[in-house]
Coordinates of C-alpha atoms in Angstrom, one line a residue:
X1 CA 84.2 37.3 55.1
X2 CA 83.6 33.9 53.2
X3 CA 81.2 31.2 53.3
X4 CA 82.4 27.7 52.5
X5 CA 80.4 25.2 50.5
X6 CA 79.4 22.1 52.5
X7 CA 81.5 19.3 51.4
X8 CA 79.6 15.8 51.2
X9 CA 80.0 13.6 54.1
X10 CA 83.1 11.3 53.7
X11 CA 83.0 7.5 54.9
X12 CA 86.0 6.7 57.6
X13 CA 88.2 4.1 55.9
X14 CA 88.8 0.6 56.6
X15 CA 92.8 0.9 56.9
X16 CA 92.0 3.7 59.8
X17 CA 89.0 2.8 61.0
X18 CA 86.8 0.0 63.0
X19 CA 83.3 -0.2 62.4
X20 CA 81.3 2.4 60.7
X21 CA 82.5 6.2 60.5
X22 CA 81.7 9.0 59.2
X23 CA 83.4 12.5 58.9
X24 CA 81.8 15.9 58.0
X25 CA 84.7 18.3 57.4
X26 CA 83.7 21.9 58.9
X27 CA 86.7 23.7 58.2
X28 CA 90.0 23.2 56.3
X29 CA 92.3 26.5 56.4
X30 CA 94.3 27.9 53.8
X31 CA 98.1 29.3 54.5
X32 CA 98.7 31.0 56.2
X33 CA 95.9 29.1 58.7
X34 CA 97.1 25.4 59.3
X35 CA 93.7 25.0 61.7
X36 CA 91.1 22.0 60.3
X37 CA 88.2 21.0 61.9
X38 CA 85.4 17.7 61.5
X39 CA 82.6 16.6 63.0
X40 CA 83.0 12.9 63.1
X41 CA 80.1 9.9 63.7
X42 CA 80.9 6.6 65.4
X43 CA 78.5 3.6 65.2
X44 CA 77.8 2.2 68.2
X45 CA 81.6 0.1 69.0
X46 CA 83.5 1.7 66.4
X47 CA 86.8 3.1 67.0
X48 CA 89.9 4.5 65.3
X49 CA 93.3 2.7 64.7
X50 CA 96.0 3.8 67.0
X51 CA 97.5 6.8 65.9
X52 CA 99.2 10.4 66.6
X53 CA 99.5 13.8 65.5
X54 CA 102.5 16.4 65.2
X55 CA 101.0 18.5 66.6
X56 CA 98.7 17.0 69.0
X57 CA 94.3 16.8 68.7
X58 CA 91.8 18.2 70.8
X59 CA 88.3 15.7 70.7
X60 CA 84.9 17.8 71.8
X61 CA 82.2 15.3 72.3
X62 CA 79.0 16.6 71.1
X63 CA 77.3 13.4 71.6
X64 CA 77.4 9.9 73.0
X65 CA 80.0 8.4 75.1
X66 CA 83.5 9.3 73.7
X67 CA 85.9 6.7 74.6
X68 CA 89.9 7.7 74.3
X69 CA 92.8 4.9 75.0
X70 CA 96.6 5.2 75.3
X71 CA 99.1 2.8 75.5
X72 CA 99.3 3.1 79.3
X73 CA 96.3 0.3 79.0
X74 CA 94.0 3.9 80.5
X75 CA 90.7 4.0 78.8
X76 CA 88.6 7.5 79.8
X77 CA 85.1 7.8 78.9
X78 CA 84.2 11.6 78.4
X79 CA 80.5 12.9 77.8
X80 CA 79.1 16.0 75.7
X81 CA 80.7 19.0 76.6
X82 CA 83.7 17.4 77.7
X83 CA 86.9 18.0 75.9
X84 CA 89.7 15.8 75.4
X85 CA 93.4 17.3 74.2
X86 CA 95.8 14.8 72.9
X87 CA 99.8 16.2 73.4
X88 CA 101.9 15.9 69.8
X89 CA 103.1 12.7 69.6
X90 CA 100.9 10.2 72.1
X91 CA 99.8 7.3 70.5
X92 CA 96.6 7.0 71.2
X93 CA 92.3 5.4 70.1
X94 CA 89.0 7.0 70.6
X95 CA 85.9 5.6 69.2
X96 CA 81.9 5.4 70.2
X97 CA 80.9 2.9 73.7
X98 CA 79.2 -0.3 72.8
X99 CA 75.7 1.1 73.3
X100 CA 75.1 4.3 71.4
X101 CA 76.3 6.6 68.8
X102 CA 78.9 9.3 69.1
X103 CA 80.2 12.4 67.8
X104 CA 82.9 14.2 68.4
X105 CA 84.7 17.4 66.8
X106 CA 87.9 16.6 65.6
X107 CA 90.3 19.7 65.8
X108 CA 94.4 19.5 64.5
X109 CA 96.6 21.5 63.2
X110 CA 100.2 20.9 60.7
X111 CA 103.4 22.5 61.5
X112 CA 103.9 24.2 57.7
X113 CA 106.7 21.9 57.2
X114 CA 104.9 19.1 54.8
X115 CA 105.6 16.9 57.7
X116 CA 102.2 14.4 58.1
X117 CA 99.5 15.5 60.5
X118 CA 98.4 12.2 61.5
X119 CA 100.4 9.3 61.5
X120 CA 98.3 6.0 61.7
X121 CA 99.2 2.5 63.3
X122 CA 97.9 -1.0 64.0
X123 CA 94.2 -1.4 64.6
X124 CA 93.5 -1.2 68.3
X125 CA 92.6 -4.8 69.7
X126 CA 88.9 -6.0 71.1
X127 CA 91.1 -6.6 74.4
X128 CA 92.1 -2.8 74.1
X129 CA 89.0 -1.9 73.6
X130 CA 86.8 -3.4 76.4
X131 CA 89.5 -2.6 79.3
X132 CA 87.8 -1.1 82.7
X133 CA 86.9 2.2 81.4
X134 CA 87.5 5.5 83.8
X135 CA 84.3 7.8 84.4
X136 CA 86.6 10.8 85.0
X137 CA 90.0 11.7 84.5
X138 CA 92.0 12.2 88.4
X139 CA 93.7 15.3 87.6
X140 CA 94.6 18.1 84.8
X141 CA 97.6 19.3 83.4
X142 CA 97.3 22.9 83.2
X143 CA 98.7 23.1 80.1
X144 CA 98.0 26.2 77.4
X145 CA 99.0 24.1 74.4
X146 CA 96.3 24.4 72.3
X147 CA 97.5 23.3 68.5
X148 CA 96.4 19.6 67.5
X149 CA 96.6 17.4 65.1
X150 CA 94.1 15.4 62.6
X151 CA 91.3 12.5 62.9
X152 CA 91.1 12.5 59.3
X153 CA 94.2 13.5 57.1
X154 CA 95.4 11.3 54.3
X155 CA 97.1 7.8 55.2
X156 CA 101.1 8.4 55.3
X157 CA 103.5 5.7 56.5
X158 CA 106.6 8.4 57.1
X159 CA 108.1 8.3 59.9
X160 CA 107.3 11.1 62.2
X161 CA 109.1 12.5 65.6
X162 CA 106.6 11.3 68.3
X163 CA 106.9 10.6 72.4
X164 CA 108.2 7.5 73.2
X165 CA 105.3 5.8 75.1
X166 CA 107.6 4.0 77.4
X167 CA 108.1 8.1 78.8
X168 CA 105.4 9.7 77.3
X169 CA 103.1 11.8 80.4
X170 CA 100.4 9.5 81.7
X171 CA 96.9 10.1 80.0
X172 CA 95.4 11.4 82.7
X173 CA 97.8 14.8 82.6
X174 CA 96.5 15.4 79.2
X175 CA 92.9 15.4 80.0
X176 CA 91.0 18.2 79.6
X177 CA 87.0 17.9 81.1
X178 CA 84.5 19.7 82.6
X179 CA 85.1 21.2 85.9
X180 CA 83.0 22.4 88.6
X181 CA 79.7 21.6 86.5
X182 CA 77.0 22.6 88.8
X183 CA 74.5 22.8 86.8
X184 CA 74.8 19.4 85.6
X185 CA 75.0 18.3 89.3
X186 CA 72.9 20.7 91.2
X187 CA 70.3 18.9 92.9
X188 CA 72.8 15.9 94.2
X189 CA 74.8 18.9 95.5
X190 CA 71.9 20.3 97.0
X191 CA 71.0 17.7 98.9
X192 CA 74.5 16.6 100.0
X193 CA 75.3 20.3 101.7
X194 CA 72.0 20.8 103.2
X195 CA 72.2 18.7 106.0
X196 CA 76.0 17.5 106.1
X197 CA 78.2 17.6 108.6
X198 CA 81.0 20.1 107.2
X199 CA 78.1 22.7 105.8
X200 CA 75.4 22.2 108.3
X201 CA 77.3 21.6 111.2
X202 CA 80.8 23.1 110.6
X203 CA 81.1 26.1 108.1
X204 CA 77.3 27.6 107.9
X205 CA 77.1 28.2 111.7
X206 CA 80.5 29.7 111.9
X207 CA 79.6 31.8 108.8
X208 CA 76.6 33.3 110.2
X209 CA 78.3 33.6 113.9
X210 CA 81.2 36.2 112.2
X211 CA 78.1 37.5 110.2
X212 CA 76.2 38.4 113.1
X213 CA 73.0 40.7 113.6
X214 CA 72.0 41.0 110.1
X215 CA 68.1 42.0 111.1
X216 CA 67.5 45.1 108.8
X217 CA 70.3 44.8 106.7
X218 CA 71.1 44.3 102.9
X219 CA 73.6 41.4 102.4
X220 CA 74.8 40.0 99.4
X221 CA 75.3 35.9 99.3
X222 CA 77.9 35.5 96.6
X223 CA 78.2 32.2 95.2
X224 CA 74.9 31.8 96.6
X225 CA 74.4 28.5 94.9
X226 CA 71.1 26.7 95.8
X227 CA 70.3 29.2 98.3
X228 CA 70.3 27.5 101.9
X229 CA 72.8 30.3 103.4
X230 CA 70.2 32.7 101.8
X231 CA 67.6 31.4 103.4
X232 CA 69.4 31.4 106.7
X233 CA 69.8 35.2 106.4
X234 CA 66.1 36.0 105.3
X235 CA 65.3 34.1 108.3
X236 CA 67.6 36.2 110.8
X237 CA 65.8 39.3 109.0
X238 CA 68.4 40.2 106.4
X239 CA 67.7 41.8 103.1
X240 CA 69.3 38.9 101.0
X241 CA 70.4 39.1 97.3
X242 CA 72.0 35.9 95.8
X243 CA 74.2 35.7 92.9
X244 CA 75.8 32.3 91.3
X245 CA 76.9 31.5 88.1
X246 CA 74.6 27.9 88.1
X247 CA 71.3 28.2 86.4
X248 CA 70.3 25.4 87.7
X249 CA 71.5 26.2 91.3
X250 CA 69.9 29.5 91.2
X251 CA 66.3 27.3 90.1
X252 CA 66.5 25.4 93.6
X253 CA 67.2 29.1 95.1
X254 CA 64.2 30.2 93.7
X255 CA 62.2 27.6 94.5
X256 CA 63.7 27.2 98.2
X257 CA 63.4 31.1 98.9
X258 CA 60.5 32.1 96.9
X259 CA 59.9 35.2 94.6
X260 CA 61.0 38.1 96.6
X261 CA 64.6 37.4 97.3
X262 CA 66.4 39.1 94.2
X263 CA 68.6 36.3 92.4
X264 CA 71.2 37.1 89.5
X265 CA 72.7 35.1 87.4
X266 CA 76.4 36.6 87.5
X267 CA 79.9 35.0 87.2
X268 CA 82.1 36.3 90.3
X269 CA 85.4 37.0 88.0
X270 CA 83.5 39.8 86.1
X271 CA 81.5 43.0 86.8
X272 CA 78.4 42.2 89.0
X273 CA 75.4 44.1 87.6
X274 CA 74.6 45.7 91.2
X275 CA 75.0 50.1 91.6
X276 CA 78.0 50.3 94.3
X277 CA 77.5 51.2 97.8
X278 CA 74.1 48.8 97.8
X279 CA 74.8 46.3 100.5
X280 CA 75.8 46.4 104.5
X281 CA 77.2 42.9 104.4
X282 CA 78.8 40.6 101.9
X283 CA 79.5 36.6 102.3
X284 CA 81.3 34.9 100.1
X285 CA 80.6 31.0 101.8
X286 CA 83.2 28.6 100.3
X287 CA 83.5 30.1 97.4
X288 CA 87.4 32.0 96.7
X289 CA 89.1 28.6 96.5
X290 CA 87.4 28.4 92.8
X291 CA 88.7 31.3 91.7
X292 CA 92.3 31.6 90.0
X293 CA 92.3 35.7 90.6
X294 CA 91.3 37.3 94.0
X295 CA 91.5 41.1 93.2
X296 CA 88.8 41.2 90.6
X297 CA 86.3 39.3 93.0
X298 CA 87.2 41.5 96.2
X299 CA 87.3 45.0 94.2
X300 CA 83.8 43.8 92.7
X301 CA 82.5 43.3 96.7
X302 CA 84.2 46.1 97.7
X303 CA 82.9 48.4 95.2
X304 CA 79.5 47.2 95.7
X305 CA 79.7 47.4 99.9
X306 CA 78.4 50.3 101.6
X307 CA 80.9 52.4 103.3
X308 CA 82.1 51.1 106.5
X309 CA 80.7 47.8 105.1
X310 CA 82.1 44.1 106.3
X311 CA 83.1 41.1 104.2
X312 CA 82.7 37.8 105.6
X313 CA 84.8 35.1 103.7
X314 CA 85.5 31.0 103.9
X315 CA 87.8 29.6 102.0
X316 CA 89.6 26.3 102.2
X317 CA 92.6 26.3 104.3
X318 CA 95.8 26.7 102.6
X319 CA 97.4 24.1 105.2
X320 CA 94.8 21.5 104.6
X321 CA 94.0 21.6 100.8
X322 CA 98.1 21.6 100.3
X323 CA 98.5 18.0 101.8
X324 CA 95.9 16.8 99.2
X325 CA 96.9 18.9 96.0
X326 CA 100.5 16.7 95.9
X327 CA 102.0 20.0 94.7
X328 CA 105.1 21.2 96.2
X329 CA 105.3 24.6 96.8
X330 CA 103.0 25.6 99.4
X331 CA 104.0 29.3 98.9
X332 CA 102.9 29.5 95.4
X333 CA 99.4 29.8 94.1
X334 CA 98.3 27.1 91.8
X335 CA 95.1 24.3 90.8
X336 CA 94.3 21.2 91.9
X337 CA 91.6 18.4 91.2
X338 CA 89.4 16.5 93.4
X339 CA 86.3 13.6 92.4
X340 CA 83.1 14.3 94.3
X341 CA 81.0 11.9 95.4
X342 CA 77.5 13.1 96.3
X343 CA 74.2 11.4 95.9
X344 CA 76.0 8.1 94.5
X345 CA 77.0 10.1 91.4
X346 CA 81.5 11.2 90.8
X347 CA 82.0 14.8 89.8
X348 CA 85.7 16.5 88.8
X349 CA 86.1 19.3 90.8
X350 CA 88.9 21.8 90.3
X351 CA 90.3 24.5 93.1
X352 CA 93.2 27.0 93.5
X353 CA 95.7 26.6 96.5
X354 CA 96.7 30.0 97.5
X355 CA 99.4 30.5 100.6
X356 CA 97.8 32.8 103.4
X357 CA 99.8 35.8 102.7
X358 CA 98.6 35.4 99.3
X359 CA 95.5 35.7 101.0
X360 CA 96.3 38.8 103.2
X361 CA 97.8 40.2 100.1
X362 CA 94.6 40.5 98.1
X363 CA 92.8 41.8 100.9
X364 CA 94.5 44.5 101.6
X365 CA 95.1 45.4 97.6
X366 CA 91.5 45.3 97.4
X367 CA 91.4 48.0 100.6
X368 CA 89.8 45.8 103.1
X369 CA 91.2 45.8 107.2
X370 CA 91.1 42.4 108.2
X371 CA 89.0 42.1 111.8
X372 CA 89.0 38.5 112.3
X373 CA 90.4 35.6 111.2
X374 CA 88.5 31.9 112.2
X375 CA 90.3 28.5 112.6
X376 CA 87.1 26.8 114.5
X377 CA 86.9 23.9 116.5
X378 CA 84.0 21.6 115.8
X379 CA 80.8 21.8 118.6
X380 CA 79.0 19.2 119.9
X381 CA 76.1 19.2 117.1
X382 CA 79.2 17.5 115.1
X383 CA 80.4 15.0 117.9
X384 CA 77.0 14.0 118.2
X385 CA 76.8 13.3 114.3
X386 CA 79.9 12.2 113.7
X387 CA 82.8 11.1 116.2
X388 CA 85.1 10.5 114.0
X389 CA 84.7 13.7 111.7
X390 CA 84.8 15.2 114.9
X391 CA 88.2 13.8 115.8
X392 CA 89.1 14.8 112.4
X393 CA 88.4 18.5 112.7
X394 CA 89.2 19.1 116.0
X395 CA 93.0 18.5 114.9
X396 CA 92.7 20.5 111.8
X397 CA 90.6 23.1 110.1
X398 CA 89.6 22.5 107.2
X399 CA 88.4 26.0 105.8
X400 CA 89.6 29.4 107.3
X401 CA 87.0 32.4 108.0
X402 CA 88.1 35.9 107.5
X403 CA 86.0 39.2 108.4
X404 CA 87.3 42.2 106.4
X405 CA 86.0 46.0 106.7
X406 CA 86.0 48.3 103.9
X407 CA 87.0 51.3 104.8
X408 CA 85.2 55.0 103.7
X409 CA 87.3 55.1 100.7
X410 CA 87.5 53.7 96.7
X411 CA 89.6 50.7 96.1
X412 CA 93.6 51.5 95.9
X413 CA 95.3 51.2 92.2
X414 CA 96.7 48.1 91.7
X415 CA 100.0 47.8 93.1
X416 CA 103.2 45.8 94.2
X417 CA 102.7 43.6 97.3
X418 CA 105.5 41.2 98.7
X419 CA 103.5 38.1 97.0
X420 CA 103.4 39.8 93.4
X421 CA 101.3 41.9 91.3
X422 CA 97.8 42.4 92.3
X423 CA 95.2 43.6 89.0
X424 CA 92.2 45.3 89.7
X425 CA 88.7 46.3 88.4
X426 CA 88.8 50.3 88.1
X427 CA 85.7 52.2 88.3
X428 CA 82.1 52.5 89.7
X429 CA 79.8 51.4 86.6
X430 CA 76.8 49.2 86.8
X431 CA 77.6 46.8 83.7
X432 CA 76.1 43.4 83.5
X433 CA 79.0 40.5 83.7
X434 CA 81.1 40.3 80.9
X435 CA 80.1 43.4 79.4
X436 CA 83.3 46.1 78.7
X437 CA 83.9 48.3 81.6
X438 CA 85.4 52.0 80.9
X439 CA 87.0 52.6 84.1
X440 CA 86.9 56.2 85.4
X441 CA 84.2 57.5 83.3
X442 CA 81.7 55.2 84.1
X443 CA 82.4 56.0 88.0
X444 CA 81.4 59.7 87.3
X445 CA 78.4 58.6 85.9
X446 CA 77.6 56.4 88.8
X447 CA 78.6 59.2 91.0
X448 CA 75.8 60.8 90.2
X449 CA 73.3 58.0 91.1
X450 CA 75.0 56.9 93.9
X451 CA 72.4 55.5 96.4
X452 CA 74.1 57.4 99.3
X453 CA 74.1 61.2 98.8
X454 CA 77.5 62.6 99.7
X455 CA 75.9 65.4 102.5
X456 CA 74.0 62.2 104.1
X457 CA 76.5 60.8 107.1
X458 CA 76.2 56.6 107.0
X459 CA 78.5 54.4 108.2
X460 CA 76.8 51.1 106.8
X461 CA 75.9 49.8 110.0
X462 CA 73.8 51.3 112.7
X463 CA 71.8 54.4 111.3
X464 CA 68.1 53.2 111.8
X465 CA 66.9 56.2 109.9
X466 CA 69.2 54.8 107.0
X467 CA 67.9 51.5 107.0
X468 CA 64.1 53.1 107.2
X469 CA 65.0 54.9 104.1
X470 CA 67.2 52.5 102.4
X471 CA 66.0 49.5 103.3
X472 CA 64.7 46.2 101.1
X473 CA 62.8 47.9 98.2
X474 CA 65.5 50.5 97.7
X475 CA 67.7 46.9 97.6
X476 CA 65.6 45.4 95.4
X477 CA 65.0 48.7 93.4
X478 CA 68.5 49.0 92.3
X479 CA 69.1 45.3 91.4
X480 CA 68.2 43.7 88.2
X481 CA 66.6 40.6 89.6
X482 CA 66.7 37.5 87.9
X483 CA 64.8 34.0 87.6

């Protein structure tokens, strides 16, 4: 291990830059490492030259407004935790807004073969600089091209390959910002889904129809975001546990159902921190079309499911959220980006298209029978809101509803289905998310604290005495509650 020795904070020359800058450099590797890293300070309306890199530059904005121009005349404005990669070769400017300081690191790489790592240009115009600015970037190149170029390397006027900006990609394909940010979002999201005509009216009721009796039963809301499916359930006399991956969503859960429903911070895509067999009923309301990978997800919920156990899912429909994606391939499986407008303030979503035997696939890897599968027609409660939504959605669907049954055995091994490779979680641990998960051995363990001893016949559905027995503190017993 070695510590470097701060290097004194370097002033951003005039030949490079505009305004006041200054550049702390964090780390500069040695070969066999090509990696550098600053943090650099812009004065309020300062800005870099036009320049590029061999190897491209990745900008994370700590602070500020971070604006970032290319020669397509596109100016973005990105905003702390955002992150903005640059491809090899595009000419391109960032710099602070007109208002406030910024900071940004600064993260490049060379290519070992002396070539420069930055080449700089002309100084980037008070025209070029004040063009309409874009709050968020319209879509995302998913690209894994991670080695970048310099803000700061030494001055070269060498010629060096770069994309010619007449065919360079537009900027917006190089954009990388921060998707899906509940948190940051959470109370304009609350109050949009509430009382909306595609939640209130259109998915939650037909939810809760394929749900159905719930009234003694232990169900698990996953993705239960700010809580108003939740509090549906509790009402209808379920035994509710939520789990999201939103702090801030799980806050408004907390506050909106109280201190007795169990909430737990949890990501979806790894191990839930819940025994298996501990719930009669899983929903998953609108939450698989975030999510890349099905067969962790469903393993997880059926792992945790009681035997006999149901699964109710909505998803988007893979018909409806093709048209939209511009992609063209409906048979594959791939992302897309959308801008949310909710309470008067633009969010960048992002969502995974995945063909319905895709679907079908993952279910029955994940050794679920599917019972049902919903296409809905919208009821009067949305004709009376909204004729024309209700025109809308009585030609199309726009999410599809599945009900799946786990059967009285352990997930299958991953295996070969017509639509490719499905991966699975092994095991039956109780780890938190995240945490390393051993597989076999940790089911024996949980074997022996399994909630349902093996002599004791339950079918995860209508045994009164079991529900008597096992019923919301043995829940709440077993789950590590949080918030």
């Amino acid at each position: 291990m070695e510590f470097s020795v701060p290097v004194a904070t370097g002033k951003g020359p005039a030949r490079q830059f505009t305004g006041d800058v200054w550049y702390d450099v964090i780390y500069a590797g040695r070969e066999p490492s090509r990696a550098r890293t600053n943090l650099v300070r812009f004065s309020p309306g300062a800005r870099t030259f036009w320049h590029h890199h061999v190897l491209g530059q990745t900008l994370h904005v700590v602070s500020g407004v971070a604006l970032v121009g290319t020669r397509d005349g596109v100016v973005f404005a990105a905003h702390p935790g955002e992150t903005v990669t640059c491809p090899a070769g595009e000419e391109h400017w960032h710099g602070a807004a007109e208002d406030r300081f910024m900071e940004h690191l600064a993260i490049w790489e060379g290519d070992g073969s002396g070539a420069p790592e930055t080449t700089w240009l002309e100084e980037v115009t008070d025209e070029q600089y004040r063009a309409p600015r874009t709050a968020h970037p319209p879509l995302l190149n998913n690209s894994t091209d991670t080695t970048n170029a310099a803000v700061m390397p030494p001055v070269t006027s060498s010629a060096t390959p770069r994309l010619d900006p007449a065919t360079a990609p537009m900027r917006h394909d190089r954009i990388v910002a921060t998707f899906n940010d509940y948190d940051k979002y959470a109370s304009a999201y609350d109050a949009d889904i509430e009382d909306n005509v595609y939640n209130a009216l259109y998915e939650r009721p037909t939810t809760l129809a394929l749900v159905g009796n719930v009234a003694g039963r232990r169900v698990l809301d996953a993705g239960c975001g700010s809580g108003v499916l939740s509090q549906a359930l509790v009402s209808a006399g379920a035994a509710v546990t939520g789990v999201d991956v939103s702090t801030n969503l799980l806050a408004i859960a907390r506050s909106r159902l109280g201190p007795d429903v169990p909430l737990i911070r949890a990501d979806l895509e790894q191990q839930l921190p819940i025994r298996s067999s501990t719930f009669d009923v899983v929903v998953a309301s609108l939450v698989m079309h975030y999510l890349h990978d099905w067969s962790g997800p469903l393993s997880e919920f059926r792992r945790v499911l009681a035997p006999g156990g149901r699964v109710v899912i909505s998803t988007h429909h893979p018909f409806v959220d093709f048209r939209p994606s511009g992609q063209g391939d409906y048979l594959d499986t791939f992302e897309f980006t959308e801008e949310w407008v909710k309470s008067g303030e633009t969010f960048l979503m992002r969502f995974w298209h995945r063909p319905l035997h895709a679907m079908f696939d993952a279910f029955i890897a994940a050794g679920f029978t599917v019972e049902r599968v919903s296409e809905p027609r919208p009821d009067t409660a949305v004709r009376d809101r909204s004729p024309e939504l209700f025109e809308q959605l009585s030609g199309e669907a726009p999410f599809i509803f599945f009900a799946l049954r786990g059967g009285n055995h352990q997930p299958a091994p991953a295996r070969e289905t017509l639509s490719g490779k499905m991966h699975q979680l092994s095991g039956e641990g109780e780890q938190a998310a995240g945490e390393p998960h051993d597989g076999q051995a940790k089911g024996n363990q949980e074997d022996r604290h399994a909630q349902y001893p093996a002599d004791e016949p339950h079918d995860g559905r209508d045994d009164p005495q079991h529900r008597a027995d096992y019923g919301r503190d043995d829940s709440q017993h077993h789950i590590e509650q949080a918030l």
